[in-house]
Coordinates of C-alpha atoms and ligand atoms in Angstrom, one line a residue:
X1 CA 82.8 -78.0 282.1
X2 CA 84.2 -81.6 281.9
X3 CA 87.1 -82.7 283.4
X4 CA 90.2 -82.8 280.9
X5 CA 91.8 -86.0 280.3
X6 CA 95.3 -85.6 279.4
X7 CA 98.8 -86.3 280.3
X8 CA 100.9 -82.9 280.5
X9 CA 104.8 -83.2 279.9
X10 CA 106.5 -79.7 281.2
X11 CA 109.8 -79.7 279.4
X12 CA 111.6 -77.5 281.7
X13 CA 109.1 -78.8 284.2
X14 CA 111.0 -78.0 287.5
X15 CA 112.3 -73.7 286.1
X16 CA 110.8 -70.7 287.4
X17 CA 107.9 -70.5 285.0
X18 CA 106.6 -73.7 286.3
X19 CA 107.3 -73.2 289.9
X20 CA 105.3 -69.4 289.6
X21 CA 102.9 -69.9 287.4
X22 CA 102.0 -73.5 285.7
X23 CA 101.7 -75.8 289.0
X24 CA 99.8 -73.1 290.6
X25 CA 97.6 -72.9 287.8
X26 CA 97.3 -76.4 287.7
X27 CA 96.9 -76.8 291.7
X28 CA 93.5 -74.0 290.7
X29 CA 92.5 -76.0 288.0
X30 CA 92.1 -79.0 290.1
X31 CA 90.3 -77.8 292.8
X32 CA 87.8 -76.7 290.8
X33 CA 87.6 -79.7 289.6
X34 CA 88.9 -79.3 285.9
X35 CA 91.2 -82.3 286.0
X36 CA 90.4 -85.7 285.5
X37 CA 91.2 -88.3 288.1
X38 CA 94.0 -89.9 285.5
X39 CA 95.5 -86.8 284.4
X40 CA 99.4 -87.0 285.3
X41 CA 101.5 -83.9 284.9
X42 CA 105.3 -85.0 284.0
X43 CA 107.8 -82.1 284.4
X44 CA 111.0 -82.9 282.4
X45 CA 114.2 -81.7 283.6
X46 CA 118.0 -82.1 283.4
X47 CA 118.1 -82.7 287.4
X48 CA 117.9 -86.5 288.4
X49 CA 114.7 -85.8 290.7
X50 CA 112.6 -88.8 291.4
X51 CA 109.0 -88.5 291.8
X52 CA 108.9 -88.2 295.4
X53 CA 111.8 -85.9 295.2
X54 CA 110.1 -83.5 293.0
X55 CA 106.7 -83.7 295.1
X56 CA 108.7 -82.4 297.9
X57 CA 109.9 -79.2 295.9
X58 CA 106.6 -78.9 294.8
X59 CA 105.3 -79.1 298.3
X60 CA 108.1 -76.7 299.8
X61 CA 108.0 -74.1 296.6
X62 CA 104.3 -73.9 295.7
X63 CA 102.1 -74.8 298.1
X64 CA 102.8 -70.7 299.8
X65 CA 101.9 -70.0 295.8
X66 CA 98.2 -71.2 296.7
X67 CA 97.1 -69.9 300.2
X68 CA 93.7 -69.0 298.8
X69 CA 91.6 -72.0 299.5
X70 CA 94.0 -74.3 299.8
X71 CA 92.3 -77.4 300.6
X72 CA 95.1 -80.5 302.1
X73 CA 93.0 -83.1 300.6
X74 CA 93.2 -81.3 297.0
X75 CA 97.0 -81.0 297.5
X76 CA 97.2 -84.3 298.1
X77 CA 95.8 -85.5 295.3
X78 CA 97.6 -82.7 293.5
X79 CA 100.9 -84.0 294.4
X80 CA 99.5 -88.1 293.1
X81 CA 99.7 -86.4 289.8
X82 CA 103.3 -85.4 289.6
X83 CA 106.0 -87.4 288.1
X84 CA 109.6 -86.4 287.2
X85 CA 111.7 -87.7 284.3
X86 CA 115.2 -86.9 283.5
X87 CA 115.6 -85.7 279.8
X88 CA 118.1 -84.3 278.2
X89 CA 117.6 -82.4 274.6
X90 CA 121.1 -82.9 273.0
X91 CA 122.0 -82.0 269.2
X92 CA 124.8 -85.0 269.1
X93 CA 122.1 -87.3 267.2
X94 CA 121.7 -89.9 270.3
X95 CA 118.5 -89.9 272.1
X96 CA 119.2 -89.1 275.8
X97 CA 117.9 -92.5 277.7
X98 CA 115.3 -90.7 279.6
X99 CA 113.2 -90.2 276.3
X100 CA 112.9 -94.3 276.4
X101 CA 111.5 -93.8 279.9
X102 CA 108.9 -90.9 279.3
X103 CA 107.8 -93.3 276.5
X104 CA 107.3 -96.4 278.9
X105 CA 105.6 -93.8 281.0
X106 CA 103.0 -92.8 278.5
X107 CA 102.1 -95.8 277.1
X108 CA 101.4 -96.4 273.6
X109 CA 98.2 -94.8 273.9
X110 CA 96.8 -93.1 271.1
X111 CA 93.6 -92.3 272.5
X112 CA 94.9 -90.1 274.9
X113 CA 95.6 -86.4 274.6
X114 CA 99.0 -85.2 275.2
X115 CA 100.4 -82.1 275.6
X116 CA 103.9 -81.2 275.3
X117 CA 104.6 -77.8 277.0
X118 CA 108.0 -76.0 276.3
X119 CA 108.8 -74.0 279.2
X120 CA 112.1 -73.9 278.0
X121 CA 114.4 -71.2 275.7
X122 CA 113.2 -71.1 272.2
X123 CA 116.3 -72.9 270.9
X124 CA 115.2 -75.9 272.2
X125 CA 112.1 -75.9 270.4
X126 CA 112.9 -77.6 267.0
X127 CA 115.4 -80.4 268.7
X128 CA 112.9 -81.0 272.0
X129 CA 109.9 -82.0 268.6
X130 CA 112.6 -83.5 266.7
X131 CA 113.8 -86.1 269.5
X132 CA 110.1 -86.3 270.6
X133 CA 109.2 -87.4 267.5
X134 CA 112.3 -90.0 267.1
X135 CA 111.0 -91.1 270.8
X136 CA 108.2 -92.5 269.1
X137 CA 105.6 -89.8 271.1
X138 CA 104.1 -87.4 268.7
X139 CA 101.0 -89.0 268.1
X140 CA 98.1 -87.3 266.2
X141 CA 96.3 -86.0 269.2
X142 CA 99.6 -84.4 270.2
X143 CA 99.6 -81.1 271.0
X144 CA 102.9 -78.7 271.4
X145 CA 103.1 -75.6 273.4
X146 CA 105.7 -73.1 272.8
X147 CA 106.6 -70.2 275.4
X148 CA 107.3 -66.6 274.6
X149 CA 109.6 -65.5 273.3
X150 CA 109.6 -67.1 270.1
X151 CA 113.1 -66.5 268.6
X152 CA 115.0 -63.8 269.1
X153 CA 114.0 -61.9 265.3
X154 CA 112.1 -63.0 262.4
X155 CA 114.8 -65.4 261.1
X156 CA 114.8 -67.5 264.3
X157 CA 111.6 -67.2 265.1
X158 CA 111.1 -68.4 261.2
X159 CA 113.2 -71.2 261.8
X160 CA 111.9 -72.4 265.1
X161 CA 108.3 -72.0 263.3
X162 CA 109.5 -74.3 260.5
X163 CA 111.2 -76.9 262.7
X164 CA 108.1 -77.2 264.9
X165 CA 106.1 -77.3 262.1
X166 CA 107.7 -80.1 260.3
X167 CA 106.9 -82.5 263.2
X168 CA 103.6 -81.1 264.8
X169 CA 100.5 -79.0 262.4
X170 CA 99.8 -75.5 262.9
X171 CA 96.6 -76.7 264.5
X172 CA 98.4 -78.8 267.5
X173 CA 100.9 -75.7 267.7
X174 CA 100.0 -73.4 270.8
X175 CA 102.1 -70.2 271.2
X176 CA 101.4 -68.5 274.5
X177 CA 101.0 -65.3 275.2
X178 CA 99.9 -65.0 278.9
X179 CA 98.5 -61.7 279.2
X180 CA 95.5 -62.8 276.3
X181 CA 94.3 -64.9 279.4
X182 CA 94.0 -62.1 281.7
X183 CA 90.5 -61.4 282.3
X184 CA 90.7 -57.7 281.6
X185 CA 92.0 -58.7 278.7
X186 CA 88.9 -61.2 277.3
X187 CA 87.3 -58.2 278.6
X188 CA 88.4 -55.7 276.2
X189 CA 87.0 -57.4 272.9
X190 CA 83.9 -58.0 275.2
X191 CA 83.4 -54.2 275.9
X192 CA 84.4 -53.6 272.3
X193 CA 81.7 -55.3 270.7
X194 CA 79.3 -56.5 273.1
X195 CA 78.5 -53.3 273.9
X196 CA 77.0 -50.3 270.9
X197 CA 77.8 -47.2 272.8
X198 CA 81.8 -47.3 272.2
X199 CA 82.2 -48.6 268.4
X200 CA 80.7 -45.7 266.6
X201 CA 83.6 -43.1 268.7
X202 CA 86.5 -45.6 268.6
X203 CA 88.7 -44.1 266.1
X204 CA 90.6 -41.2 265.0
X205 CA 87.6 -38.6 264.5
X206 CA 87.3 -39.0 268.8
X207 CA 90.0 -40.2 270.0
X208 CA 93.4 -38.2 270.9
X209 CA 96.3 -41.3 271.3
X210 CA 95.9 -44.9 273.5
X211 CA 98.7 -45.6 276.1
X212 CA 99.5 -49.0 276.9
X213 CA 101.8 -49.2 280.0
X214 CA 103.0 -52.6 281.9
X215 CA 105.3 -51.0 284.4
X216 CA 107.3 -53.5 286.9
X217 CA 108.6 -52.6 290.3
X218 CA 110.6 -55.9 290.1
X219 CA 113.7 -56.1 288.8
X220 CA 115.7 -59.3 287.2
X221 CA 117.9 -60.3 290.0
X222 CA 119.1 -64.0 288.9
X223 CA 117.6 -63.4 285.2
X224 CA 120.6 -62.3 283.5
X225 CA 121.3 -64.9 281.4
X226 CA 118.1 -64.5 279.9
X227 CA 117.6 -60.9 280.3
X228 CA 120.6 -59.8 278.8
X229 CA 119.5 -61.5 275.7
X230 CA 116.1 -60.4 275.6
X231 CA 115.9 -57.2 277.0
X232 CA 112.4 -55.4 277.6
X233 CA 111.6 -55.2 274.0
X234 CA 111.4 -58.8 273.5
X235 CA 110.9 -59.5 276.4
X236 CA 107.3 -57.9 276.3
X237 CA 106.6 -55.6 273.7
X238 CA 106.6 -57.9 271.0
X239 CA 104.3 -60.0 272.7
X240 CA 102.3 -58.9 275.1
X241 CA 101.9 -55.1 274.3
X242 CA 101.4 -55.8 271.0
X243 CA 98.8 -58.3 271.2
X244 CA 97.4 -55.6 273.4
X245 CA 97.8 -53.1 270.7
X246 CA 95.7 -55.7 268.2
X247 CA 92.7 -56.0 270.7
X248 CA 92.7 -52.4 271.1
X249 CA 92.8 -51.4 267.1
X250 CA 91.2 -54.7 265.8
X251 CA 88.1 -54.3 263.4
X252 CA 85.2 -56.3 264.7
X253 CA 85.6 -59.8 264.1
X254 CA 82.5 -61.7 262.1
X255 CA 82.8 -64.3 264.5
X256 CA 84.1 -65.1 267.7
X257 CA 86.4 -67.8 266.8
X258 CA 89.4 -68.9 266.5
X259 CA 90.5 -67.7 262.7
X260 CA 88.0 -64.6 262.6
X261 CA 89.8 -63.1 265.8
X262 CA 93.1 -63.7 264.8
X263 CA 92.7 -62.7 261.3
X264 CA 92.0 -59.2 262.6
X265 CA 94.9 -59.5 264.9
X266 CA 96.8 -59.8 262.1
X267 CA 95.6 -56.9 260.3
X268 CA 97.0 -54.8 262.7
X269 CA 100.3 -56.2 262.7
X270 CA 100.4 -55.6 258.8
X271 CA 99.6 -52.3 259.2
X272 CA 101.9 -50.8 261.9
X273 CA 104.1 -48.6 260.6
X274 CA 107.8 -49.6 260.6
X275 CA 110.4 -47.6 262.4
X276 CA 113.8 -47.5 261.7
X277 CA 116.9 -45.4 261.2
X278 CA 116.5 -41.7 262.9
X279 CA 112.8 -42.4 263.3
X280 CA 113.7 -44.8 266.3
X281 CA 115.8 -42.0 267.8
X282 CA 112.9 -40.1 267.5
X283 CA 110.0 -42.8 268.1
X284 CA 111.6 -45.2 270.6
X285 CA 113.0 -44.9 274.0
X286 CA 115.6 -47.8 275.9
X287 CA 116.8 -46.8 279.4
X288 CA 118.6 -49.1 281.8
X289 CA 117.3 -49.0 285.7
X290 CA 120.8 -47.5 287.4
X291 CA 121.5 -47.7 291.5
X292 CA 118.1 -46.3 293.1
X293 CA 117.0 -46.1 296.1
X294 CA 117.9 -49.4 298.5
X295 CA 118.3 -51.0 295.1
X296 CA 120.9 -51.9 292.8
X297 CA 121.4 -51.4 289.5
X298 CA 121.1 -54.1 286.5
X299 CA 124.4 -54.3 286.4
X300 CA 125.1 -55.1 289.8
X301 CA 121.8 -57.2 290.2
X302 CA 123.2 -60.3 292.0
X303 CA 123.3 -63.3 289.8
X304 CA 125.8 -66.9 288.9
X305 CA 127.4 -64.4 286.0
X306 CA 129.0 -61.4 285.9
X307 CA 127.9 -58.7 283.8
X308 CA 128.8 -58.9 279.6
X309 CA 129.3 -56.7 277.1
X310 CA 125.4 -57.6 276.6
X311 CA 124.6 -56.3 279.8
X312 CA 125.8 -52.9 279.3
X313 CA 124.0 -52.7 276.3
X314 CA 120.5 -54.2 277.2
X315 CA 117.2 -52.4 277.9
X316 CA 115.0 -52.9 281.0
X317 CA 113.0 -50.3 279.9
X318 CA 111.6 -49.4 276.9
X319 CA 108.8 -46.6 275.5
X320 CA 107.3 -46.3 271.5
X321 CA 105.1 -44.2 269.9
X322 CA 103.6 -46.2 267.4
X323 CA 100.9 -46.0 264.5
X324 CA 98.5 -47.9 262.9
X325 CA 98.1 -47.0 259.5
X326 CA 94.6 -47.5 258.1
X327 CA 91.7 -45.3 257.7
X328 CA 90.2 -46.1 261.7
X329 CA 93.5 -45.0 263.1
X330 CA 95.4 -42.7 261.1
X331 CA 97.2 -39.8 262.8
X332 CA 96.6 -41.8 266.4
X333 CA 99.6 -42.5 268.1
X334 CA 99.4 -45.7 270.4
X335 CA 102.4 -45.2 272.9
X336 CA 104.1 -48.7 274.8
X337 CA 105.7 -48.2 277.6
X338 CA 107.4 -51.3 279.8
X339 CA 109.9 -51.3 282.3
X340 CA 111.4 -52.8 285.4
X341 CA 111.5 -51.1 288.9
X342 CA 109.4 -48.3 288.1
X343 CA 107.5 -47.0 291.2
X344 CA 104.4 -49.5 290.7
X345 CA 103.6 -52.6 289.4
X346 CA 100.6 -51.7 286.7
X347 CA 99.1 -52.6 283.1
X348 CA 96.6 -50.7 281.8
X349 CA 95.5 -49.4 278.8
X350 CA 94.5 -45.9 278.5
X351 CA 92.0 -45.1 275.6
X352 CA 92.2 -40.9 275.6
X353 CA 89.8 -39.2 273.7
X354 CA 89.9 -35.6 272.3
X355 CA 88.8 -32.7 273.6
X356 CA 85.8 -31.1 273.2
X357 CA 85.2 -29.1 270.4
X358 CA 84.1 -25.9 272.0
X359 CA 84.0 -25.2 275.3
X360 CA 81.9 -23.2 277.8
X361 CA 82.8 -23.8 281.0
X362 CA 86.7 -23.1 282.3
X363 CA 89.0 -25.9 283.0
X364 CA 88.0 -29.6 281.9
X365 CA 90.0 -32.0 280.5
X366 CA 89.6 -34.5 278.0
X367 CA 87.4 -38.4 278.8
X368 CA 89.2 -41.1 279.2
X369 CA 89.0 -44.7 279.4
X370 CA 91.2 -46.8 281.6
X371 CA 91.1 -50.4 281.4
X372 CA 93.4 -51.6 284.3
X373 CA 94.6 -55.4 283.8
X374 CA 96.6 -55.2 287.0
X375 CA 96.5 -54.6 290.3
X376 CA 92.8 -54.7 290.5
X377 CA 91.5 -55.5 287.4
X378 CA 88.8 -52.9 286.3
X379 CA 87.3 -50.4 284.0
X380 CA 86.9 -46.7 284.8
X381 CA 85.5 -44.4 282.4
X382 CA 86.8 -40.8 283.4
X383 CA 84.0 -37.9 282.9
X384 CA 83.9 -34.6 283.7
X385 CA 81.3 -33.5 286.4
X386 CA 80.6 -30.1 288.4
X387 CA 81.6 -29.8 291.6
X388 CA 78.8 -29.3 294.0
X389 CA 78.2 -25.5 295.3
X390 CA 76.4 -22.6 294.5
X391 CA 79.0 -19.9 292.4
X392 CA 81.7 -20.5 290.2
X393 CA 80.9 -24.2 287.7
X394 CA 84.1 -26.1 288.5
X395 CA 84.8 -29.1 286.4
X396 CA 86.3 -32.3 288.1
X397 CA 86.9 -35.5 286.3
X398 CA 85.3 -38.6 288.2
X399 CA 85.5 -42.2 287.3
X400 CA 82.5 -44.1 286.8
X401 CA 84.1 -47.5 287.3
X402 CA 83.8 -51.0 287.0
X403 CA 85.6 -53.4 289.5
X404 CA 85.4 -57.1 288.4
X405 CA 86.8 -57.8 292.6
X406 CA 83.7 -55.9 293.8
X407 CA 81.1 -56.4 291.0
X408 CA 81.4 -60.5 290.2
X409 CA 82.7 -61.3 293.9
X410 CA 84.9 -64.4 292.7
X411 CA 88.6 -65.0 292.7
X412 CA 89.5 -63.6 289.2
X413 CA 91.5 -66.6 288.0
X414 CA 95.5 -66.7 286.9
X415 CA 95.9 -66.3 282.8
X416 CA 97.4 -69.8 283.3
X417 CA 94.7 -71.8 284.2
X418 CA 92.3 -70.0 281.4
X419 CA 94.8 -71.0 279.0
X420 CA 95.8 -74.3 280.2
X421 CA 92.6 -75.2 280.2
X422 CA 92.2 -74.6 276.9
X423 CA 95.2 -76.3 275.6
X424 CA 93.5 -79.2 277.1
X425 CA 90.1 -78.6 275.5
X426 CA 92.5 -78.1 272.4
X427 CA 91.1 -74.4 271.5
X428 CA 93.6 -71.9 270.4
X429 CA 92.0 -69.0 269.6
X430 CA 93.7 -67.3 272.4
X431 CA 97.4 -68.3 271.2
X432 CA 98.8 -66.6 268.2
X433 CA 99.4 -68.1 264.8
X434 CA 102.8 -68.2 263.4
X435 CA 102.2 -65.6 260.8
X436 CA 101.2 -62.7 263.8
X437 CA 103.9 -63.9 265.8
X438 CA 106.4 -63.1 262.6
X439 CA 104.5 -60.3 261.8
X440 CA 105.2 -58.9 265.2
X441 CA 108.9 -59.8 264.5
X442 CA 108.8 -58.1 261.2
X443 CA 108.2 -54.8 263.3
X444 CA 110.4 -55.3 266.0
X445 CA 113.4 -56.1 263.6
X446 CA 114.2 -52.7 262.7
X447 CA 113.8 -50.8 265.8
X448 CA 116.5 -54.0 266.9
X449 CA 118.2 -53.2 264.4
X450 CA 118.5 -49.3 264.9
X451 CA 119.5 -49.6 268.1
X452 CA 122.5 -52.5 267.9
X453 CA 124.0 -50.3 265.3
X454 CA 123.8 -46.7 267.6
X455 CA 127.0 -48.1 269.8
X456 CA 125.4 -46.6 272.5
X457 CA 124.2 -47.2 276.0
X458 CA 120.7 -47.3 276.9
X459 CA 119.7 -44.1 278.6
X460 CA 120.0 -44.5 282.9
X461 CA 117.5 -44.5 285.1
X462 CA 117.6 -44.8 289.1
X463 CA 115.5 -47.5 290.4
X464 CA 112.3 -46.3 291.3
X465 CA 112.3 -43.5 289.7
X466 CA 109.8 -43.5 286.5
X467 CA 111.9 -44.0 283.6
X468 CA 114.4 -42.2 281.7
X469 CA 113.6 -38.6 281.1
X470 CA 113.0 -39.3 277.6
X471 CA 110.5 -41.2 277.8
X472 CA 108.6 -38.3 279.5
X473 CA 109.4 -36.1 276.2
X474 CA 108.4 -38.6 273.8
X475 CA 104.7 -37.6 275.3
X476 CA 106.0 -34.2 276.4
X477 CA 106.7 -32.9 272.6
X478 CA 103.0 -32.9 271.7
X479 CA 101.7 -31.9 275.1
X480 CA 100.6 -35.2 276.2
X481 CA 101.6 -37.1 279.2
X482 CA 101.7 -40.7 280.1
X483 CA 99.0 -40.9 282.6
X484 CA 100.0 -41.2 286.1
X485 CA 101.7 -38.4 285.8
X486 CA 99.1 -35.8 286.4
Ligands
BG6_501 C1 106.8 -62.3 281.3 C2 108.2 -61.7 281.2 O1 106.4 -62.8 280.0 O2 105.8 -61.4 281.8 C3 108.6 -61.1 282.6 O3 109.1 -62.6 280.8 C4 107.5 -60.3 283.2 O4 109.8 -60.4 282.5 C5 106.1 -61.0 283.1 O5 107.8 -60.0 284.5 C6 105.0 -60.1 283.6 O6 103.8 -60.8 283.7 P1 102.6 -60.3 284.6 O7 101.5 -61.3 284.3 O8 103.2 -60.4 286.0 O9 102.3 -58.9 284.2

């Protein structure tokens, strides 16, 4: 691939986000050579860092980030890239003076990509484009990238959608959703329909329910400003298992491109059916991790601010039994699960079929596909074989498995750099359209909705342990089980 050209400007360029995940990204990207010599990354903050200044964080806070193949000549020329301006975003109608030194910064150049990445909280989404515009920088090969989540329901995210999009086009907006880089992830639509063996058996007539777990082990010590806000259902459900959910359910795309995929993304989305009122007592779990363990509760998590009223009522850990209603998946349910400090740190995505329809042979349990997205990012198709011996058939279930580690040998790369790269080749067919991120919204509302009115507490949970009790019985009512537990 050719190198990409392009100045990067991280608007909240020295947080968390960009400290974990971008600059290591970026760091990869480079060694591999996917950055051209002039490309500058600019990480906007409130601080008053200079450049050097900032190189030195960079150097203390990332460079452990990178061990693997870390190369001092690389890093070097890593840290050349960086440069640090102070900018405010500030809704009093003056422009904050750093703006008039990111512009001398950038040149008038017009030729030159630029990407504006908003590693920031959603709020400052509309002013940052606003003031960016006034700044005299949004020129047409602009683009804007906007971090998860957007908004915090469909009327902000509505409003942060419009007051993007009356300064930048939906085709220079990126919305990020990390987990569609994962690999496992591409790999899913791969396996879906590169492959003629699974299409004709993925729906209702053969399979029995889908699981789609992300389960933490960390919890959000320092976070709570956010956290309390977001809780786990924004936080991750209306992103990321959701856009897991789409892949999953999604009718073969004509094309692989960036409309045909997202279209059937959409599709989904539209058809989910909405819970509310005493369905979300009955469909939805929320529990809240207690003292566990050698580990504290969210309330006592240390952190600058004491707990709120918001705290009390906030879930770390949420589960759902969904539905897609159309004729593929009626009558399936898709159960989301997502939590912090559970026992493991674990997506996957657990395709179980039905049973079979008569059987001869005692014991045997139902196939089932796992596709793991992390730790060890794999695929392991679970069949039922015959023990050896003479006697007695006795059915086991064996994996027959596919482990990208083992199989392609390489370093599987960070979500990041897949999709920062593509910013930068300015393809978004992995970032979601405004109309599925509101459609997402226009599901999640409800179930919000239900839950602020019940006055009550999410349900406790000890650290460690694997979720509230409930969560077990949402499964447990139909005889199911989420799948560790067997
Ligand atoms: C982020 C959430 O989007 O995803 C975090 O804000 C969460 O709360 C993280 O920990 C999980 O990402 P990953 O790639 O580690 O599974």
């Amino acid at each position: 691939a050719t190198p990409h050209d392009a100045d990067l400007v991280v608007f909240g360029g020295t947080g968390d986000l960009s400290m974990r995940k971008l600059l290591p990204a970026l760091y990869h990207c480079d060694r591999d050579g996917r950055l051209a010599p002039q490309t500058r990354i600019i990480a906007l903050s409130r601080g008053g860092l200079t450049d050097d200044d900032l190189r030195g964080k960079v150097d203390a806070e990332v460079r452990s980030a990178v061990p693997e193949g870390d190369d001092p000549e690389v890093w070097r020329r890593f840290l050349a890239r960086l440069r640090h301006v102070p900018v405010d975003v500030r809704d009093d109608g003056d422009l904050h003076e750093g703006w008039r030194d990111l512009a001398a910064l950038l040149g008038g150049n017009e030729d030159r990509d630029r990407i504006f990445y908003l590693a920031s909280p959603p709020m400052t989404f509309g002013p940052f484009c606003r003031q960016a515009q006034q700044a005299g920088l949004v020129t047409p090969r602009s683009r804007v990238v906007l971090e998860k989540p957007l908004g915090r329901d469909l009327a902000s995210a509505r409003q942060i959608n419009d007051e993007v999009g009356a300064i930048f086009a939906e085709s220079q907006i990126y919305r990020i959703d990390h987990y569609l880089g994962k690999e496992t992830v591409q790999n899913l639509l791969v396996l879906r329909f590169a492959n003629a063996f699974l299409e004709p058996i993925w729906n209702s007539l053969w399979i029995d329910h889908v699981q789609i777990s992300v389960t933490e082990t960390v919890g959000t010590p320092g976070r709570r400003g956010y956290y309390d806000q977001a809780g786990a259902l924004r936080d991750m459900v209306q992103n990321h298992l959701l856009q897991l959910l789409c892949l999953v359910a999604m009718e073969p795309p004509a094309r692989n491109d960036r409309e045909s995929i997202r279209d059937e993304k959409l599709k989904v989305l539209q058809s989910l059916r909405p819970i509310s009122g005493s369905e979300a007592d009955r469909f939805t779990v929320r529990g809240q991790y207690a003292e566990g363990p050698g580990m504290p509760g969210y309330l006592d998590e240390p952190d600058r601010s004491p707990p709120t009223d918001a705290s009390y009522r906030v879930e770390t850990f949420t589960a759902i039994r969904a539905e897609v209603k159309n004729w593929r998946w009626a009558g399936v349910p898709f159960y989301l699960r997502t939590g912090k400090r559970l026992p493991s740190r674990r997506s996957e995505i657990v395709v179980q079929f039905k049973d079979v329809p008569h059987s001869i042979f005692p014991g045997g349990s139902p196939n089932r596909l796992v596709l793991r997205l992390q730790p060890s990012e794999g695929i392991d198709l679970h069949i039922m074989a015959k023990e050896p011996g003479a006697g007695e058939v006795t059915l086991r279930p064996v994996p027959l498995g596919l482990s990208f580690a083992r199989t392609f040998g390489t370093r599987v790369p960070d979500a990041y750099e897949r999709l920062l790269m593509d910013v930068m080749g300015g393809n978004p067919t992995l970032f979601m359209r405004r109309d599925e991120v509101e459609a997402a919204w226009r599901w999640i509302d409800p179930i919000l909705a239900t839950w602020d009115s019940a006055g009550t507490p999410p349900e406790p949970y000890p650290a460690g342990s694997a979720g509230p009790p409930s969560a077990h019985e949402l499964l447990g009512r139909s005889g199911r089980a989420w799948h560790e537990e067997e």
